Coordinates of C-alpha atoms in Angstrom, one line a residue:
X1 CA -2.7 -3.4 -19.1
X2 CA -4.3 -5.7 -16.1
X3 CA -5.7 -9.1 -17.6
X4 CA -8.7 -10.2 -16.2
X5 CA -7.9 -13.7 -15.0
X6 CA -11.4 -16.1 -14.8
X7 CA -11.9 -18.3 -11.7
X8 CA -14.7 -20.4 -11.8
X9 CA -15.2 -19.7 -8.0
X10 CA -14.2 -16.4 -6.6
X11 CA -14.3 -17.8 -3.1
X12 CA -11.7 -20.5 -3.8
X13 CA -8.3 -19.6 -3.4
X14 CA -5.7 -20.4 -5.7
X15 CA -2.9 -22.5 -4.3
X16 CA 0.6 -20.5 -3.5
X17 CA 4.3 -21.6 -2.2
X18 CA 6.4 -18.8 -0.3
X19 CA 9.8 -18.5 -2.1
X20 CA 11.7 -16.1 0.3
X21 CA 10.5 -14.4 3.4
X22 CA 12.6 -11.0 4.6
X23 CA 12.2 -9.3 8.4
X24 CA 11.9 -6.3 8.2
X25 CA 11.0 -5.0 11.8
X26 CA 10.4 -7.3 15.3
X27 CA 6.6 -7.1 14.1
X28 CA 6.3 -6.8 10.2
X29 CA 7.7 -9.2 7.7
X30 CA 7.6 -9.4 4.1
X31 CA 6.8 -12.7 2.2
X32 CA 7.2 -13.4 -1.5
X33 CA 4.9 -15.9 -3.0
X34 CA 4.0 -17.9 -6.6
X35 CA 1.6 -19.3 -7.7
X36 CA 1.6 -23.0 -8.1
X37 CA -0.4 -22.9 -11.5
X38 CA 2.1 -21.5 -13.6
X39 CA -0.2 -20.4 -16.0
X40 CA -2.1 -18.3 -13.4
X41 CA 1.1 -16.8 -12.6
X42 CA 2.0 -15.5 -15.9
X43 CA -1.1 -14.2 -16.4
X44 CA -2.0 -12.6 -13.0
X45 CA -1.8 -9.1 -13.0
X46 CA -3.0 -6.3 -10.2
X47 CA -2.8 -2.4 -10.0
X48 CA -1.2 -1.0 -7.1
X49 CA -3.7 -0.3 -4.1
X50 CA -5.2 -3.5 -5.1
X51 CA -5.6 -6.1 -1.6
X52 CA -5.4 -9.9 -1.8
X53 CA -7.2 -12.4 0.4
X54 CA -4.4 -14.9 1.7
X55 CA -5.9 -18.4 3.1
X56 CA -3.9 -20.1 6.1
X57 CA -5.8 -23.7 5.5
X58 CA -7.6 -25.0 9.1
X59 CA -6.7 -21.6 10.4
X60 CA -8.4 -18.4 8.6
X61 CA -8.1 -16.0 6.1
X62 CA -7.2 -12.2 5.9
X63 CA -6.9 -9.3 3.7
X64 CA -3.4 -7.6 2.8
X65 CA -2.4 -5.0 0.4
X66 CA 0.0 -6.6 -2.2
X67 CA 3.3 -4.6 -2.0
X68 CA 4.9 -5.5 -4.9
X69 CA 4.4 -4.0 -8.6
X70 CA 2.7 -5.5 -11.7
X71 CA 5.8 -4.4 -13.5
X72 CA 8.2 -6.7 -11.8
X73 CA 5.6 -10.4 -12.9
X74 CA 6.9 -13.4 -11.2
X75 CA 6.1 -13.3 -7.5
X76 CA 3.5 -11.1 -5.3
X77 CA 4.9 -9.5 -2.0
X78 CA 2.4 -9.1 0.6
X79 CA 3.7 -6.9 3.7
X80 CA 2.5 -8.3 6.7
X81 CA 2.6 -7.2 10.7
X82 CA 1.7 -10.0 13.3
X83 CA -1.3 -9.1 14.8
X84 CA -4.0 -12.1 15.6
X85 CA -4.3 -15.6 14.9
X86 CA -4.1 -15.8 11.4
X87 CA -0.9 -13.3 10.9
X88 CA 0.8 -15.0 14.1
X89 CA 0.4 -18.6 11.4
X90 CA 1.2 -16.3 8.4
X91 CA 4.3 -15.3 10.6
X92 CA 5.4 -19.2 11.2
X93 CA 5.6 -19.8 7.6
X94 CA 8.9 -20.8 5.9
X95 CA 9.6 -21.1 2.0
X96 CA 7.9 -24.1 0.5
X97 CA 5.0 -23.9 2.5
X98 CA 1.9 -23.3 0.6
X99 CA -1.3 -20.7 1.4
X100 CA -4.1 -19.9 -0.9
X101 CA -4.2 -16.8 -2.2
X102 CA -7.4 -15.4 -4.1
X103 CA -7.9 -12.0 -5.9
X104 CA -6.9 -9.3 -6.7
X105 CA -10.1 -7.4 -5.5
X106 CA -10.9 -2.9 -4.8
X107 CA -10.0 -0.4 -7.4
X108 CA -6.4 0.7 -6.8
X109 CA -4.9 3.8 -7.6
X110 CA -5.3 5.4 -10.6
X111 CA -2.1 5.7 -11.8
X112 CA -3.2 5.7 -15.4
X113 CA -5.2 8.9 -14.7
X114 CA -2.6 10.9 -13.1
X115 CA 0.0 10.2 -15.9
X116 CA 2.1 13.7 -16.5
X117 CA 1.6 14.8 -13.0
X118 CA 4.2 15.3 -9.7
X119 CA 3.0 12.9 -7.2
X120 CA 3.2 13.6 -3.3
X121 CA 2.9 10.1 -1.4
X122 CA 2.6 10.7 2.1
X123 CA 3.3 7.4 4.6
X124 CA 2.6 6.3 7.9
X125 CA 4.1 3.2 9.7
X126 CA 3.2 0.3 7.6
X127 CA 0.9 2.7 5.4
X128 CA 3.8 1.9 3.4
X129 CA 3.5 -1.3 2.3
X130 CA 0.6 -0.7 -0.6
X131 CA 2.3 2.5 -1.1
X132 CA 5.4 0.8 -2.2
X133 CA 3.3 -0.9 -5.0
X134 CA 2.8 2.6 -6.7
X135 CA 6.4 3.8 -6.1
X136 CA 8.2 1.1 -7.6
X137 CA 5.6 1.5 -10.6
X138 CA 6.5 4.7 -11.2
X139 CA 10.0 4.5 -11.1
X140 CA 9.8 1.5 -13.9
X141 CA 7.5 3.9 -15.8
X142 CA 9.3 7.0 -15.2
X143 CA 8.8 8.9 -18.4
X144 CA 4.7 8.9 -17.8
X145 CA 5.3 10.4 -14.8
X146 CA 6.5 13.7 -13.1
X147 CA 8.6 14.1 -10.2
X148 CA 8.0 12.3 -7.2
X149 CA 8.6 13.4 -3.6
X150 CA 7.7 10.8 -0.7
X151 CA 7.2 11.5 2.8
X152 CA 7.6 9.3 5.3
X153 CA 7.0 8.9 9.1
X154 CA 7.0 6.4 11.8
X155 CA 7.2 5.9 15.6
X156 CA 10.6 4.7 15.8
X157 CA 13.8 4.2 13.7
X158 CA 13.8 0.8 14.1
X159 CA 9.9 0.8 13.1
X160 CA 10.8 1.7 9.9
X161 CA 9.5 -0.6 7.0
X162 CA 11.4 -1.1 3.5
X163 CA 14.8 0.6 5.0
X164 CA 17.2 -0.3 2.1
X165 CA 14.5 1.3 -0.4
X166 CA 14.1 4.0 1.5
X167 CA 17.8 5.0 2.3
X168 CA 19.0 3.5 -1.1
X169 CA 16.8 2.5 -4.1
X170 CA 14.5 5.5 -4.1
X171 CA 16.6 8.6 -3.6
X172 CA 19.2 7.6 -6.2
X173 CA 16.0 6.7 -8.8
X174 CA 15.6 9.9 -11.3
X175 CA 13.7 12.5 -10.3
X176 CA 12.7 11.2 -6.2
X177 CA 13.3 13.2 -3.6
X178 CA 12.3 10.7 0.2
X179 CA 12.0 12.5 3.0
X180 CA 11.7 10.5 6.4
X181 CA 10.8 11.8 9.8
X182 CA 10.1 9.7 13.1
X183 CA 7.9 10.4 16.7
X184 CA 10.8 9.4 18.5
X185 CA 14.5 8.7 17.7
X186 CA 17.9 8.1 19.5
X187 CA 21.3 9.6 19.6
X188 CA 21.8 8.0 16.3
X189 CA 19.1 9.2 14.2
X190 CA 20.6 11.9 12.2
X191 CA 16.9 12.7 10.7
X192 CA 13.8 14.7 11.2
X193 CA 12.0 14.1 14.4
X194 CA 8.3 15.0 14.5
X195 CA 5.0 13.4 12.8
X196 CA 4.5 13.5 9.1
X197 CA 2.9 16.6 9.0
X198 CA 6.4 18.7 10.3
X199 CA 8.3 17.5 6.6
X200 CA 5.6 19.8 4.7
X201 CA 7.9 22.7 6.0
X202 CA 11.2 21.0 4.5
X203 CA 9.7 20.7 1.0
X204 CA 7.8 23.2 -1.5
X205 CA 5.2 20.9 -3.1
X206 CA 3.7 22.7 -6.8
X207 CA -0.3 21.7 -5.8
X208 CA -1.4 23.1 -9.4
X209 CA 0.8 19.7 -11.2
X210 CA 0.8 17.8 -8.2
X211 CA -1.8 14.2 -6.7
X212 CA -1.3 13.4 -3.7
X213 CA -1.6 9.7 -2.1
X214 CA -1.4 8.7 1.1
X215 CA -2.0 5.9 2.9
X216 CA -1.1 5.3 7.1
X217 CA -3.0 5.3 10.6
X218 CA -6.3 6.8 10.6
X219 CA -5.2 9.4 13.3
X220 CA -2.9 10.9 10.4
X221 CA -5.6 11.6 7.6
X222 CA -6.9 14.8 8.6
X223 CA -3.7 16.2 9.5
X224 CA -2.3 15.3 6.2
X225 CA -5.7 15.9 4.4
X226 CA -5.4 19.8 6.4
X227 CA -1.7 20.5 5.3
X228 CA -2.9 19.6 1.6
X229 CA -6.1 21.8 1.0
X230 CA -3.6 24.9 3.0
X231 CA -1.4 24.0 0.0
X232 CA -4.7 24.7 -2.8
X233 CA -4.5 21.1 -3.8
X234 CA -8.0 19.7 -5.2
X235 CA -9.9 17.3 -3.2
X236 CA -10.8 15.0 -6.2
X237 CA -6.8 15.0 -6.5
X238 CA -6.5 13.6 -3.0
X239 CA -6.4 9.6 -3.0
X240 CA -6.3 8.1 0.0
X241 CA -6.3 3.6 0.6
X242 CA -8.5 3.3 3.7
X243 CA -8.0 1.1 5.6
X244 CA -11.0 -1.2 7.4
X245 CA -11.5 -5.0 8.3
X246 CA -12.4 -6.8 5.3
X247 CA -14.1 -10.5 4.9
X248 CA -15.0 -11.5 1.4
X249 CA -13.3 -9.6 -0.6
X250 CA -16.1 -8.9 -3.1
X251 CA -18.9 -6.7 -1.4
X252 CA -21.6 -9.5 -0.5
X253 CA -20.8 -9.6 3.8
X254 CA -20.7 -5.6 3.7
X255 CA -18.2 -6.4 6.6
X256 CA -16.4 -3.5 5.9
X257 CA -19.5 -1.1 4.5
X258 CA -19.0 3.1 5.2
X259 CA -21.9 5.0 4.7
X260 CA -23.3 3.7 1.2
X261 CA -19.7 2.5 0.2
X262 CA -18.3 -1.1 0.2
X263 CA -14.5 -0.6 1.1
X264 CA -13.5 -3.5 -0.3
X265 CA -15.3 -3.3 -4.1
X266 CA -15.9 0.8 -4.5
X267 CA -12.3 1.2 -2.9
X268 CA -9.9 1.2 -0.8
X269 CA -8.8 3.7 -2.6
X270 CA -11.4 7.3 -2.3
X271 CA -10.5 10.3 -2.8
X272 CA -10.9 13.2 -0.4
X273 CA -14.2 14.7 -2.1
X274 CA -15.6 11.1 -1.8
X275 CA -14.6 10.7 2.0
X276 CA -16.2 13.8 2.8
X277 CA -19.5 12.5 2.3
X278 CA -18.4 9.1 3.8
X279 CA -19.3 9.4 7.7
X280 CA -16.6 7.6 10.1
X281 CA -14.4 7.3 6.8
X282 CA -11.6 9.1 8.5

């Protein structure tokens, strides 16, 4: 169950200290934070697909998807790739330093409603990182779910995010089959080679029991969305995090509007029926 924690200003961030920070590619890294009120911390609770605003003080403040899961309290893990000013100072960072960190704020997925189904996840590069969130919640809530198959692509081996989960943690978890495919690989790569898409041939997925959620470059949607409906599975059983440039956090700059929807307060999760009425969604 998520508790509601009140702030008496939703703009103001809550003060945080980075406990560990792990590389995981030459671009991405993933930081581990706490709160500094410890009662905030043992209190604050997300859903996966939720997106946290992280404050670099004098700097800025961006948006990430929180990659870590509300059944593992303690610490939130935000996944981050270097990529302007304020992820370049996010990047600099070492343990002790203190951010603020404000939210959680969009709807998540709705892993409550999908209980008792097989869940397709389908991945793109670091499409991963909120996707994570709902894997590792499903394999500490394993009976409420059914079997779970991941697919996984990216541009390079080495471009890979979450690599010991992947090769390790996942595939021996209890009913989780991971399949991983890249654009481009060397002599070394023993895997598939092709985009996402080409791993729907390796695996029969049951659409009648079966949600699928995906998350990944915008260029992959409508391939993946295509492969899905050729497989019979329902578009209001099609969740997709979308992902677009975000301010406040709670749907007053309309920053990152879509048609009549607010990304950042009626998602980013949609599902498929939704985005088709959503112009320029995908």
């Amino acid at each position: 169950m998520q508790v509601e924690v009140k702030r008496e200003n939703e703009y103001v961030p809550n003060l945080a200290v980075l406990k560990n920070r792990t590389d995981m590619t030459e671009l991405e890294t993933l930081f581990e934070f706490e709160f500094k009120d410890k009662d905030l911390q043992d209190h604050f609770s997300y859903k996966p697909g939720q997106f946290i605003q992280l404050s670099m003080f004098g700097i800025g403040e961006a948006p990430f998807s929180i990659s870590s899961t509300p059944t593992r309290p303690g610490t939130i893990e935000l996944g981050i790739r270097r990529a302007g000013d304020v992820t370049e100072a996010i990047h600099r960072l070492e343990p002790g330093d203190v951010v603020g960190l404000r939210g959680p704020y969009g709807n998540g997925f709705p892993l409550e409603k999908i209980k008792g189904k097989d869940i397709l996840i389908v991945a793109g590069g670091i499409g991963l990182v909120p996707l994570r969130s709902a894997i590792n919640y499903i394999i500490d809530e394993r009976e409420d779910f059914g079997h779970m198959t991941l697919f996984y692509g990216a541009c390079l081996p080495e471009e890979r995010i979450f690599v010991d989960e992947l090769e390790n943690d996942w595939p021996s978890a209890p009913e989780v089959d991971v399949l991983q495919t890249v654009d481009e690989c060397h002599e070394t790569w023993m895997g598939n080679v092709g985009v996402v898409t080409t791993l729907f041939d390796k695996y029969e997925v049951d659409s009648e029991n079966t949600v699928a959620l995906i998350c990944g470059p915008p260029v992959m949607y409508r391939f993946v969305v295509k492969e899905l409906l050729d497989l019979d599975f329902r578009r209001d059983e099609i969740y997709m995090s979308l992902e677009r440039r975000m301010k406040c956090g709670v749907g007053k700059c309309a920053h990152c509007q879509v048609g009549h929807k607010l990304v950042c307060k009626d998602g980013p999760v949609f599902t498929y029926f939704e985005v088709q009425r959503l112009q320029e969604a995908i």
